[in-house]
Amino acid sequence: MTLHFYLARRFLMSFLGVFMALFVMLALIDMVEQIRRFDTDAVGFGAIVALTLLNVPESIYRILPLITILAALALFVAMSKSSELVIARAAGRSALSSLAAPVLVAILIGGTSIAVLNPIVAATSKQYELLADRYLQTSTSVLSISPEGLWLRQGSAEGQTVIRAARANLDGTELFDTTFMDFTPGGLPNRRIEAASAQLTPGEWVLSGAKEWTIAPGVIPEAGAVEHDTLQIPTDLTRDEIADSFGTPGAIPIWELPAFIERLETAGFSARQHRVWYQMELALPLLLGAMVLVAAGFTLRPARFGQTGLMVVMALALGFTLYFIRNFAQILGENGQVPVLLAAWGPPAAAVLLPLGLLLHLEDG
């Protein structure tokens, strides 16, 4: 038990060291990128630092598997050079039993990352986008999903239009049970339209089965209501803008993701991308544990055998390959080419079995 605690502590310290080193490096690189992106005359250095600190957590979260394999390589190479692994074997400890503590710590780090770091990354990413849009004077979000349906916003020099729909087709270009509310540039309502459906075409919404009310002081809206078989409303929205308004699944905290998926599907949209992301997040602890096994498969050998540098490079190459396969499987899952569970859990399972087979082949016990 003492040996397990020792190995767990060594791996945790190695992980924290690599984490902080990469965090500082990514922060410096990102700060240069923020300075290049924003006008420093309008955005001060303090704002640049704030934007950097809000953007770096997402980058560091994406490379957790890389951090894990680097930390494991640093630990096992150091233990090989100090002959600690040889002493552990001489004491009757097999390589697999020595790996139990580092693998468990990696799994716990993965679970903690999902529970704590994931919501932090979602919050900082959202705040970064808000600040970036404010400094660049742009607006990218035109759609939101709520239990009442979906909401769209479009604007022009004549004012703003808020659109509510009970549901939509998969890409949001056809809305059902819709309400259009026009507002003046001063923010006062001046027209309301309800329609059975609305079809997005280039430059306009085509409403079917519409009823229009004019809203003005001293005017009874129902008295002047007009019904239309079809009605055209100009718009600057496009299919791509609506799709981009969903944002990335990573911008939604994992605790809120199941409810968001349910609302998305109730509104008529496809939530496959979000389902794949959700399952991949749940599989993260298994992937981090697998990265420890990958590092161990190539470095759990006495230093006197030589070729340590080559073994480290091979471990990194295998780790990057598995990480690439994971991202490729994510794309296949989002496109519907493979089932969601297979896309999310298949690569981590393979990442466990490959180095485990290598370790069983090389070790006696």
PDB file of C-alpha atoms in Angstrom, residues 5-293:
ATOM      1  CA  PHE A   5       0.655   5.861  -2.360  1.00  0.00           C
ATOM      2  CA  TYR A   6       4.207   6.722  -3.367  1.00  0.00           C
ATOM      3  CA  LEU A   7       3.550   6.106  -7.066  1.00  0.00           C
ATOM      4  CA  ALA A   8       0.235   7.954  -6.917  1.00  0.00           C
ATOM      5  CA  ARG A   9       1.897  10.982  -5.313  1.00  0.00           C
ATOM      6  CA  ARG A  10       4.761  10.959  -7.821  1.00  0.00           C
ATOM      7  CA  PHE A  11       2.389  10.784 -10.770  1.00  0.00           C
ATOM      8  CA  LEU A  12       0.138  13.539  -9.401  1.00  0.00           C
ATOM      9  CA  MET A  13       3.129  15.853  -8.890  1.00  0.00           C
ATOM     10  CA  SER A  14       4.379  15.051 -12.386  1.00  0.00           C
ATOM     11  CA  PHE A  15       0.916  15.784 -13.834  1.00  0.00           C
ATOM     12  CA  LEU A  16       0.643  19.121 -12.012  1.00  0.00           C
ATOM     13  CA  GLY A  17       4.130  20.117 -13.176  1.00  0.00           C
ATOM     14  CA  VAL A  18       3.377  19.381 -16.825  1.00  0.00           C
ATOM     15  CA  PHE A  19      -0.052  21.036 -16.497  1.00  0.00           C
ATOM     16  CA  MET A  20       1.372  24.289 -15.162  1.00  0.00           C
ATOM     17  CA  ALA A  21       4.204  24.364 -17.702  1.00  0.00           C
ATOM     18  CA  LEU A  22       1.822  23.932 -20.632  1.00  0.00           C
ATOM     19  CA  PHE A  23      -0.674  26.387 -19.110  1.00  0.00           C
ATOM     20  CA  VAL A  24       1.970  29.121 -18.983  1.00  0.00           C
ATOM     21  CA  MET A  25       3.180  28.326 -22.508  1.00  0.00           C
ATOM     22  CA  LEU A  26      -0.346  28.354 -23.945  1.00  0.00           C
ATOM     23  CA  ALA A  27      -1.128  31.587 -22.109  1.00  0.00           C
ATOM     24  CA  LEU A  28       1.877  33.336 -23.667  1.00  0.00           C
ATOM     25  CA  ILE A  29       1.000  32.054 -27.140  1.00  0.00           C
ATOM     26  CA  ASP A  30      -2.653  33.023 -26.727  1.00  0.00           C
ATOM     27  CA  MET A  31      -1.743  36.498 -25.487  1.00  0.00           C
ATOM     28  CA  VAL A  32       0.198  37.116 -28.693  1.00  0.00           C
ATOM     29  CA  GLU A  33      -2.836  35.922 -30.664  1.00  0.00           C
ATOM     30  CA  GLN A  34      -5.171  38.258 -28.736  1.00  0.00           C
ATOM     31  CA  ILE A  35      -2.859  41.207 -29.370  1.00  0.00           C
ATOM     32  CA  ARG A  36      -2.883  40.365 -33.068  1.00  0.00           C
ATOM     33  CA  ARG A  37      -6.676  39.974 -33.171  1.00  0.00           C
ATOM     34  CA  PHE A  38      -7.715  43.097 -31.279  1.00  0.00           C
ATOM     35  CA  ASP A  39      -6.775  46.728 -31.760  1.00  0.00           C
ATOM     36  CA  THR A  40      -4.546  47.566 -28.795  1.00  0.00           C
ATOM     37  CA  ASP A  41      -5.555  51.238 -29.024  1.00  0.00           C
ATOM     38  CA  ALA A  42      -9.181  50.308 -28.256  1.00  0.00           C
ATOM     39  CA  VAL A  43      -8.497  47.276 -26.042  1.00  0.00           C
ATOM     40  CA  GLY A  44      -6.057  47.823 -23.196  1.00  0.00           C
ATOM     41  CA  PHE A  45      -3.444  45.403 -21.915  1.00  0.00           C
ATOM     42  CA  GLY A  46      -5.619  44.492 -18.938  1.00  0.00           C
ATOM     43  CA  ALA A  47      -8.443  43.462 -21.277  1.00  0.00           C
ATOM     44  CA  ILE A  48      -5.985  41.415 -23.352  1.00  0.00           C
ATOM     45  CA  VAL A  49      -4.855  39.568 -20.226  1.00  0.00           C
ATOM     46  CA  ALA A  50      -8.483  38.956 -19.228  1.00  0.00           C
ATOM     47  CA  LEU A  51      -9.304  37.581 -22.681  1.00  0.00           C
ATOM     48  CA  THR A  52      -6.254  35.328 -22.522  1.00  0.00           C
ATOM     49  CA  LEU A  53      -7.177  33.931 -19.116  1.00  0.00           C
ATOM     50  CA  LEU A  54     -10.718  33.273 -20.355  1.00  0.00           C
ATOM     51  CA  ASN A  55      -9.559  31.507 -23.519  1.00  0.00           C
ATOM     52  CA  VAL A  56      -6.695  29.372 -22.168  1.00  0.00           C
ATOM     53  CA  PRO A  57      -8.848  26.970 -20.063  1.00  0.00           C
ATOM     54  CA  GLU A  58     -10.497  25.614 -23.212  1.00  0.00           C
ATOM     55  CA  SER A  59      -7.112  24.975 -24.826  1.00  0.00           C
ATOM     56  CA  ILE A  60      -5.673  23.247 -21.766  1.00  0.00           C
ATOM     57  CA  TYR A  61      -8.817  21.134 -21.392  1.00  0.00           C
ATOM     58  CA  ARG A  62      -8.512  19.876 -24.967  1.00  0.00           C
ATOM     59  CA  ILE A  63      -4.970  18.600 -24.419  1.00  0.00           C
ATOM     60  CA  LEU A  64      -5.541  16.758 -21.131  1.00  0.00           C
ATOM     61  CA  PRO A  65      -4.659  13.412 -22.808  1.00  0.00           C
ATOM     62  CA  LEU A  66      -1.351  14.914 -23.995  1.00  0.00           C
ATOM     63  CA  ILE A  67      -0.628  16.250 -20.506  1.00  0.00           C
ATOM     64  CA  THR A  68      -1.349  12.837 -19.036  1.00  0.00           C
ATOM     65  CA  ILE A  69       0.972  10.925 -21.355  1.00  0.00           C
ATOM     66  CA  LEU A  70       3.769  13.476 -20.877  1.00  0.00           C
ATOM     67  CA  ALA A  71       3.396  13.247 -17.095  1.00  0.00           C
ATOM     68  CA  ALA A  72       3.453   9.448 -17.224  1.00  0.00           C
ATOM     69  CA  LEU A  73       6.516   9.424 -19.488  1.00  0.00           C
ATOM     70  CA  ALA A  74       8.354  11.806 -17.167  1.00  0.00           C
ATOM     71  CA  LEU A  75       7.512   9.606 -14.171  1.00  0.00           C
ATOM     72  CA  PHE A  76       8.435   6.245 -15.683  1.00  0.00           C
ATOM     73  CA  VAL A  77      11.641   7.483 -17.329  1.00  0.00           C
ATOM     74  CA  ALA A  78      12.783   8.998 -14.020  1.00  0.00           C
ATOM     75  CA  MET A  79      11.971   5.795 -12.151  1.00  0.00           C
ATOM     76  CA  SER A  80      13.799   3.701 -14.717  1.00  0.00           C
ATOM     77  CA  LYS A  81      16.921   5.838 -14.439  1.00  0.00           C
ATOM     78  CA  SER A  82      16.844   5.647 -10.629  1.00  0.00           C
ATOM     79  CA  SER A  83      16.280   1.857 -10.775  1.00  0.00           C
ATOM     80  CA  GLU A  84      13.137   2.191  -8.641  1.00  0.00           C
ATOM     81  CA  LEU A  85      11.245  -0.067 -11.033  1.00  0.00           C
ATOM     82  CA  VAL A  86      13.978  -2.686 -10.736  1.00  0.00           C
ATOM     83  CA  ILE A  87      13.721  -2.533  -6.941  1.00  0.00           C
ATOM     84  CA  ALA A  88       9.915  -2.855  -7.139  1.00  0.00           C
ATOM     85  CA  ARG A  89      10.272  -5.955  -9.297  1.00  0.00           C
ATOM     86  CA  ALA A  90      12.851  -7.400  -6.925  1.00  0.00           C
ATOM     87  CA  ALA A  91      10.386  -6.886  -4.083  1.00  0.00           C
ATOM     88  CA  GLY A  92       7.863  -9.035  -5.954  1.00  0.00           C
ATOM     89  CA  ARG A  93       5.785  -6.247  -7.517  1.00  0.00           C
ATOM     90  CA  SER A  94       4.839  -6.860 -11.126  1.00  0.00           C
ATOM     91  CA  ALA A  95       4.708  -4.012 -13.611  1.00  0.00           C
ATOM     92  CA  LEU A  96       0.918  -4.189 -13.860  1.00  0.00           C
ATOM     93  CA  SER A  97       0.449  -3.922 -10.096  1.00  0.00           C
ATOM     94  CA  SER A  98       2.821  -0.936 -10.014  1.00  0.00           C
ATOM     95  CA  LEU A  99       0.671   0.763 -12.651  1.00  0.00           C
ATOM     96  CA  ALA A 100      -2.523   0.479 -10.637  1.00  0.00           C
ATOM     97  CA  ALA A 101      -1.931   3.675  -8.640  1.00  0.00           C
ATOM     98  CA  PRO A 102      -0.962   5.979 -11.574  1.00  0.00           C
ATOM     99  CA  VAL A 103      -3.851   4.662 -13.680  1.00  0.00           C
ATOM    100  CA  LEU A 104      -6.296   5.216 -10.825  1.00  0.00           C
ATOM    101  CA  VAL A 105      -5.000   8.762 -10.302  1.00  0.00           C
ATOM    102  CA  ALA A 106      -5.392   9.466 -14.035  1.00  0.00           C
ATOM    103  CA  ILE A 107      -8.981   8.195 -13.922  1.00  0.00           C
ATOM    104  CA  LEU A 108      -9.694  10.377 -10.890  1.00  0.00           C
ATOM    105  CA  ILE A 109      -8.177  13.368 -12.676  1.00  0.00           C
ATOM    106  CA  GLY A 110     -10.467  12.658 -15.624  1.00  0.00           C
ATOM    107  CA  GLY A 111     -13.518  12.452 -13.391  1.00  0.00           C
ATOM    108  CA  THR A 112     -12.575  15.665 -11.595  1.00  0.00           C
ATOM    109  CA  SER A 113     -12.012  17.389 -14.925  1.00  0.00           C
ATOM    110  CA  ILE A 114     -15.498  16.443 -16.091  1.00  0.00           C
ATOM    111  CA  ALA A 115     -17.151  17.511 -12.842  1.00  0.00           C
ATOM    112  CA  VAL A 116     -15.200  20.715 -12.186  1.00  0.00           C
ATOM    113  CA  LEU A 117     -13.065  21.815 -15.133  1.00  0.00           C
ATOM    114  CA  ASN A 118     -15.727  21.197 -17.799  1.00  0.00           C
ATOM    115  CA  PRO A 119     -18.236  23.719 -16.319  1.00  0.00           C
ATOM    116  CA  ILE A 120     -15.402  26.219 -15.783  1.00  0.00           C
ATOM    117  CA  VAL A 121     -14.318  25.876 -19.410  1.00  0.00           C
ATOM    118  CA  ALA A 122     -17.915  26.269 -20.604  1.00  0.00           C
ATOM    119  CA  ALA A 123     -18.354  29.451 -18.537  1.00  0.00           C
ATOM    120  CA  THR A 124     -15.023  31.013 -19.533  1.00  0.00           C
ATOM    121  CA  SER A 125     -15.562  30.177 -23.218  1.00  0.00           C
ATOM    122  CA  LYS A 126     -18.981  31.832 -23.186  1.00  0.00           C
ATOM    123  CA  GLN A 127     -17.641  34.897 -21.402  1.00  0.00           C
ATOM    124  CA  TYR A 128     -14.742  35.101 -23.855  1.00  0.00           C
ATOM    125  CA  GLU A 129     -17.131  35.097 -26.810  1.00  0.00           C
ATOM    126  CA  LEU A 130     -19.242  37.835 -25.207  1.00  0.00           C
ATOM    127  CA  LEU A 131     -16.233  40.055 -24.553  1.00  0.00           C
ATOM    128  CA  ALA A 132     -14.753  39.376 -27.989  1.00  0.00           C
ATOM    129  CA  ASP A 133     -18.049  40.273 -29.687  1.00  0.00           C
ATOM    130  CA  ARG A 134     -18.233  43.464 -27.619  1.00  0.00           C
ATOM    131  CA  TYR A 135     -14.718  44.556 -28.542  1.00  0.00           C
ATOM    132  CA  LEU A 136     -15.146  43.600 -32.201  1.00  0.00           C
ATOM    133  CA  GLN A 137     -18.679  45.064 -32.245  1.00  0.00           C
ATOM    134  CA  THR A 138     -20.158  41.917 -33.728  1.00  0.00           C
ATOM    135  CA  SER A 139     -22.980  39.606 -32.737  1.00  0.00           C
ATOM    136  CA  THR A 140     -22.916  35.887 -33.499  1.00  0.00           C
ATOM    137  CA  SER A 141     -25.745  34.417 -31.463  1.00  0.00           C
ATOM    138  CA  VAL A 142     -29.186  34.660 -33.084  1.00  0.00           C
ATOM    139  CA  LEU A 143     -30.847  31.541 -31.712  1.00  0.00           C
ATOM    140  CA  SER A 144     -31.653  30.087 -28.306  1.00  0.00           C
ATOM    141  CA  ILE A 145     -33.549  27.014 -27.143  1.00  0.00           C
ATOM    142  CA  SER A 146     -35.949  27.072 -24.189  1.00  0.00           C
ATOM    143  CA  PRO A 147     -38.723  24.798 -22.864  1.00  0.00           C
ATOM    144  CA  GLU A 148     -41.216  27.036 -24.712  1.00  0.00           C
ATOM    145  CA  GLY A 149     -39.561  26.383 -28.077  1.00  0.00           C
ATOM    146  CA  LEU A 150     -36.849  28.107 -30.043  1.00  0.00           C
ATOM    147  CA  TRP A 151     -36.219  31.825 -30.380  1.00  0.00           C
ATOM    148  CA  LEU A 152     -34.582  33.695 -33.258  1.00  0.00           C
ATOM    149  CA  ARG A 153     -33.576  37.328 -33.577  1.00  0.00           C
ATOM    150  CA  GLN A 154     -33.000  39.370 -36.702  1.00  0.00           C
ATOM    151  CA  GLY A 155     -32.408  43.075 -37.123  1.00  0.00           C
ATOM    152  CA  SER A 156     -32.268  45.884 -39.679  1.00  0.00           C
ATOM    153  CA  ALA A 157     -32.341  49.667 -39.817  1.00  0.00           C
ATOM    154  CA  GLU A 158     -36.138  49.515 -39.362  1.00  0.00           C
ATOM    155  CA  GLY A 159     -35.830  47.666 -36.037  1.00  0.00           C
ATOM    156  CA  GLN A 160     -35.628  44.201 -34.540  1.00  0.00           C
ATOM    157  CA  THR A 161     -37.769  41.104 -35.095  1.00  0.00           C
ATOM    158  CA  VAL A 162     -38.080  38.347 -32.490  1.00  0.00           C
ATOM    159  CA  ILE A 163     -39.264  34.977 -33.769  1.00  0.00           C
ATOM    160  CA  ARG A 164     -40.641  32.174 -31.622  1.00  0.00           C
ATOM    161  CA  ALA A 165     -41.448  28.704 -32.936  1.00  0.00           C
ATOM    162  CA  ALA A 166     -42.731  25.595 -31.235  1.00  0.00           C
ATOM    163  CA  ARG A 167     -40.466  23.382 -33.359  1.00  0.00           C
ATOM    164  CA  ALA A 168     -38.373  23.357 -36.526  1.00  0.00           C
ATOM    165  CA  ASN A 169     -36.823  21.053 -39.067  1.00  0.00           C
ATOM    166  CA  LEU A 170     -33.288  19.727 -38.578  1.00  0.00           C
ATOM    167  CA  ASP A 171     -31.454  22.792 -39.894  1.00  0.00           C
ATOM    168  CA  GLY A 172     -33.846  25.494 -38.668  1.00  0.00           C
ATOM    169  CA  THR A 173     -34.927  26.658 -42.129  1.00  0.00           C
ATOM    170  CA  GLU A 174     -38.567  25.695 -41.601  1.00  0.00           C
ATOM    171  CA  LEU A 175     -40.432  26.736 -38.462  1.00  0.00           C
ATOM    172  CA  PHE A 176     -43.825  25.577 -37.225  1.00  0.00           C
ATOM    173  CA  ASP A 177     -46.389  27.327 -35.023  1.00  0.00           C
ATOM    174  CA  THR A 178     -44.487  30.587 -35.275  1.00  0.00           C
ATOM    175  CA  THR A 179     -44.886  34.092 -33.904  1.00  0.00           C
ATOM    176  CA  PHE A 180     -43.091  37.134 -35.376  1.00  0.00           C
ATOM    177  CA  MET A 181     -42.911  40.261 -33.210  1.00  0.00           C
ATOM    178  CA  ASP A 182     -41.568  43.438 -34.824  1.00  0.00           C
ATOM    179  CA  PHE A 183     -40.045  46.208 -32.716  1.00  0.00           C
ATOM    180  CA  THR A 184     -39.201  49.783 -33.662  1.00  0.00           C
ATOM    181  CA  PRO A 185     -35.628  51.100 -33.341  1.00  0.00           C
ATOM    182  CA  GLY A 186     -36.782  52.554 -30.018  1.00  0.00           C
ATOM    183  CA  GLY A 187     -37.729  49.094 -28.732  1.00  0.00           C
ATOM    184  CA  LEU A 188     -41.523  49.439 -28.938  1.00  0.00           C
ATOM    185  CA  PRO A 189     -43.656  46.674 -30.523  1.00  0.00           C
ATOM    186  CA  ASN A 190     -45.426  47.687 -33.730  1.00  0.00           C
ATOM    187  CA  ARG A 191     -46.539  44.415 -35.359  1.00  0.00           C
ATOM    188  CA  ARG A 192     -47.318  40.818 -34.459  1.00  0.00           C
ATOM    189  CA  ILE A 193     -47.713  37.934 -36.903  1.00  0.00           C
ATOM    190  CA  GLU A 194     -48.712  34.368 -36.160  1.00  0.00           C
ATOM    191  CA  ALA A 195     -48.313  31.688 -38.811  1.00  0.00           C
ATOM    192  CA  ALA A 196     -48.713  27.950 -39.120  1.00  0.00           C
ATOM    193  CA  SER A 197     -45.262  27.667 -40.708  1.00  0.00           C
ATOM    194  CA  ALA A 198     -42.385  29.799 -41.959  1.00  0.00           C
ATOM    195  CA  GLN A 199     -39.897  28.776 -44.655  1.00  0.00           C
ATOM    196  CA  LEU A 200     -36.480  30.451 -44.864  1.00  0.00           C
ATOM    197  CA  THR A 201     -35.577  31.355 -48.452  1.00  0.00           C
ATOM    198  CA  PRO A 202     -32.734  33.601 -49.646  1.00  0.00           C
ATOM    199  CA  GLY A 203     -33.511  37.063 -48.307  1.00  0.00           C
ATOM    200  CA  GLU A 204     -36.944  36.414 -46.791  1.00  0.00           C
ATOM    201  CA  TRP A 205     -39.218  34.289 -44.636  1.00  0.00           C
ATOM    202  CA  VAL A 206     -42.235  32.876 -46.472  1.00  0.00           C
ATOM    203  CA  LEU A 207     -45.102  32.499 -44.008  1.00  0.00           C
ATOM    204  CA  SER A 208     -48.100  30.239 -44.619  1.00  0.00           C
ATOM    205  CA  GLY A 209     -51.473  30.610 -42.900  1.00  0.00           C
ATOM    206  CA  ALA A 210     -50.485  33.942 -41.326  1.00  0.00           C
ATOM    207  CA  LYS A 211     -52.502  36.475 -39.327  1.00  0.00           C
ATOM    208  CA  GLU A 212     -51.141  39.981 -38.829  1.00  0.00           C
ATOM    209  CA  TRP A 213     -51.900  42.497 -36.075  1.00  0.00           C
ATOM    210  CA  THR A 214     -50.767  46.127 -36.069  1.00  0.00           C
ATOM    211  CA  ILE A 215     -49.801  47.434 -32.639  1.00  0.00           C
ATOM    212  CA  ALA A 216     -50.113  51.199 -32.147  1.00  0.00           C
ATOM    213  CA  PRO A 217     -51.335  53.541 -29.407  1.00  0.00           C
ATOM    214  CA  GLY A 218     -55.117  53.964 -29.471  1.00  0.00           C
ATOM    215  CA  VAL A 219     -55.594  51.164 -32.021  1.00  0.00           C
ATOM    216  CA  ILE A 220     -57.459  47.939 -31.285  1.00  0.00           C
ATOM    217  CA  PRO A 221     -55.179  45.234 -32.811  1.00  0.00           C
ATOM    218  CA  GLU A 222     -57.962  42.735 -33.536  1.00  0.00           C
ATOM    219  CA  ALA A 223     -60.038  45.330 -35.389  1.00  0.00           C
ATOM    220  CA  GLY A 224     -57.298  45.784 -37.967  1.00  0.00           C
ATOM    221  CA  ALA A 225     -56.127  42.157 -38.108  1.00  0.00           C
ATOM    222  CA  VAL A 226     -55.392  40.808 -41.596  1.00  0.00           C
ATOM    223  CA  GLU A 227     -55.130  37.165 -42.646  1.00  0.00           C
ATOM    224  CA  HIS A 228     -52.725  36.041 -45.375  1.00  0.00           C
ATOM    225  CA  ASP A 229     -52.412  32.756 -47.199  1.00  0.00           C
ATOM    226  CA  THR A 230     -48.741  33.596 -47.721  1.00  0.00           C
ATOM    227  CA  LEU A 231     -46.684  36.501 -46.434  1.00  0.00           C
ATOM    228  CA  GLN A 232     -43.073  37.467 -47.115  1.00  0.00           C
ATOM    229  CA  ILE A 233     -40.890  39.045 -44.416  1.00  0.00           C
ATOM    230  CA  PRO A 234     -37.391  40.266 -45.350  1.00  0.00           C
ATOM    231  CA  THR A 235     -34.505  38.743 -43.411  1.00  0.00           C
ATOM    232  CA  ASP A 236     -30.720  38.734 -43.416  1.00  0.00           C
ATOM    233  CA  LEU A 237     -30.501  35.346 -41.702  1.00  0.00           C
ATOM    234  CA  THR A 238     -29.021  32.372 -43.508  1.00  0.00           C
ATOM    235  CA  ARG A 239     -29.029  28.654 -42.849  1.00  0.00           C
ATOM    236  CA  ASP A 240     -25.359  28.757 -41.812  1.00  0.00           C
ATOM    237  CA  GLU A 241     -25.948  31.575 -39.318  1.00  0.00           C
ATOM    238  CA  ILE A 242     -28.753  29.608 -37.679  1.00  0.00           C
ATOM    239  CA  ALA A 243     -26.598  26.478 -37.499  1.00  0.00           C
ATOM    240  CA  ASP A 244     -23.637  28.432 -36.064  1.00  0.00           C
ATOM    241  CA  SER A 245     -25.875  29.928 -33.380  1.00  0.00           C
ATOM    242  CA  PHE A 246     -26.025  26.583 -31.607  1.00  0.00           C
ATOM    243  CA  GLY A 247     -22.369  27.038 -30.737  1.00  0.00           C
ATOM    244  CA  THR A 248     -20.104  24.158 -29.846  1.00  0.00           C
ATOM    245  CA  PRO A 249     -21.280  21.494 -27.387  1.00  0.00           C
ATOM    246  CA  GLY A 250     -18.205  22.298 -25.305  1.00  0.00           C
ATOM    247  CA  ALA A 251     -19.732  25.690 -24.464  1.00  0.00           C
ATOM    248  CA  ILE A 252     -22.488  23.933 -22.485  1.00  0.00           C
ATOM    249  CA  PRO A 253     -21.652  22.586 -18.994  1.00  0.00           C
ATOM    250  CA  ILE A 254     -21.892  18.819 -18.889  1.00  0.00           C
ATOM    251  CA  TRP A 255     -24.444  19.002 -16.075  1.00  0.00           C
ATOM    252  CA  GLU A 256     -26.790  20.997 -18.334  1.00  0.00           C
ATOM    253  CA  LEU A 257     -26.096  19.054 -21.527  1.00  0.00           C
ATOM    254  CA  PRO A 258     -28.750  16.281 -21.127  1.00  0.00           C
ATOM    255  CA  ALA A 259     -31.508  18.859 -20.602  1.00  0.00           C
ATOM    256  CA  PHE A 260     -30.232  20.905 -23.545  1.00  0.00           C
ATOM    257  CA  ILE A 261     -30.236  17.804 -25.761  1.00  0.00           C
ATOM    258  CA  GLU A 262     -33.823  17.090 -24.766  1.00  0.00           C
ATOM    259  CA  ARG A 263     -34.904  20.663 -25.544  1.00  0.00           C
ATOM    260  CA  LEU A 264     -33.044  20.548 -28.851  1.00  0.00           C
ATOM    261  CA  GLU A 265     -34.791  17.367 -29.954  1.00  0.00           C
ATOM    262  CA  THR A 266     -38.165  18.630 -28.731  1.00  0.00           C
ATOM    263  CA  ALA A 267     -37.673  21.711 -30.915  1.00  0.00           C
ATOM    264  CA  GLY A 268     -37.065  19.429 -33.904  1.00  0.00           C
ATOM    265  CA  PHE A 269     -33.309  19.795 -34.291  1.00  0.00           C
ATOM    266  CA  SER A 270     -30.797  16.986 -34.454  1.00  0.00           C
ATOM    267  CA  ALA A 271     -28.797  16.657 -31.229  1.00  0.00           C
ATOM    268  CA  ARG A 272     -26.430  13.976 -32.515  1.00  0.00           C
ATOM    269  CA  GLN A 273     -23.379  16.228 -32.278  1.00  0.00           C
ATOM    270  CA  HIS A 274     -24.193  17.038 -28.662  1.00  0.00           C
ATOM    271  CA  ARG A 275     -24.843  13.383 -27.831  1.00  0.00           C
ATOM    272  CA  VAL A 276     -21.445  12.374 -29.235  1.00  0.00           C
ATOM    273  CA  TRP A 277     -19.734  15.116 -27.253  1.00  0.00           C
ATOM    274  CA  TYR A 278     -21.566  14.123 -24.067  1.00  0.00           C
ATOM    275  CA  GLN A 279     -20.501  10.491 -24.357  1.00  0.00           C
ATOM    276  CA  MET A 280     -16.934  11.479 -25.224  1.00  0.00           C
ATOM    277  CA  GLU A 281     -16.764  13.581 -22.082  1.00  0.00           C
ATOM    278  CA  LEU A 282     -17.979  10.633 -20.016  1.00  0.00           C
ATOM    279  CA  ALA A 283     -15.259   8.487 -21.625  1.00  0.00           C
ATOM    280  CA  LEU A 284     -12.489  10.991 -20.775  1.00  0.00           C
ATOM    281  CA  PRO A 285     -11.368   9.250 -17.534  1.00  0.00           C
ATOM    282  CA  LEU A 286     -10.914   5.987 -19.453  1.00  0.00           C
ATOM    283  CA  LEU A 287      -8.856   7.795 -22.090  1.00  0.00           C
ATOM    284  CA  LEU A 288      -6.564   9.384 -19.502  1.00  0.00           C
ATOM    285  CA  GLY A 289      -6.030   6.017 -17.846  1.00  0.00           C
ATOM    286  CA  ALA A 290      -5.212   4.568 -21.258  1.00  0.00           C
ATOM    287  CA  MET A 291      -2.561   7.253 -21.835  1.00  0.00           C
ATOM    288  CA  VAL A 292      -0.759   6.111 -18.673  1.00  0.00           C
ATOM    289  CA  LEU A 293      -0.752   2.554 -20.017  1.00  0.00           C
TER     290      LEU A 293
END
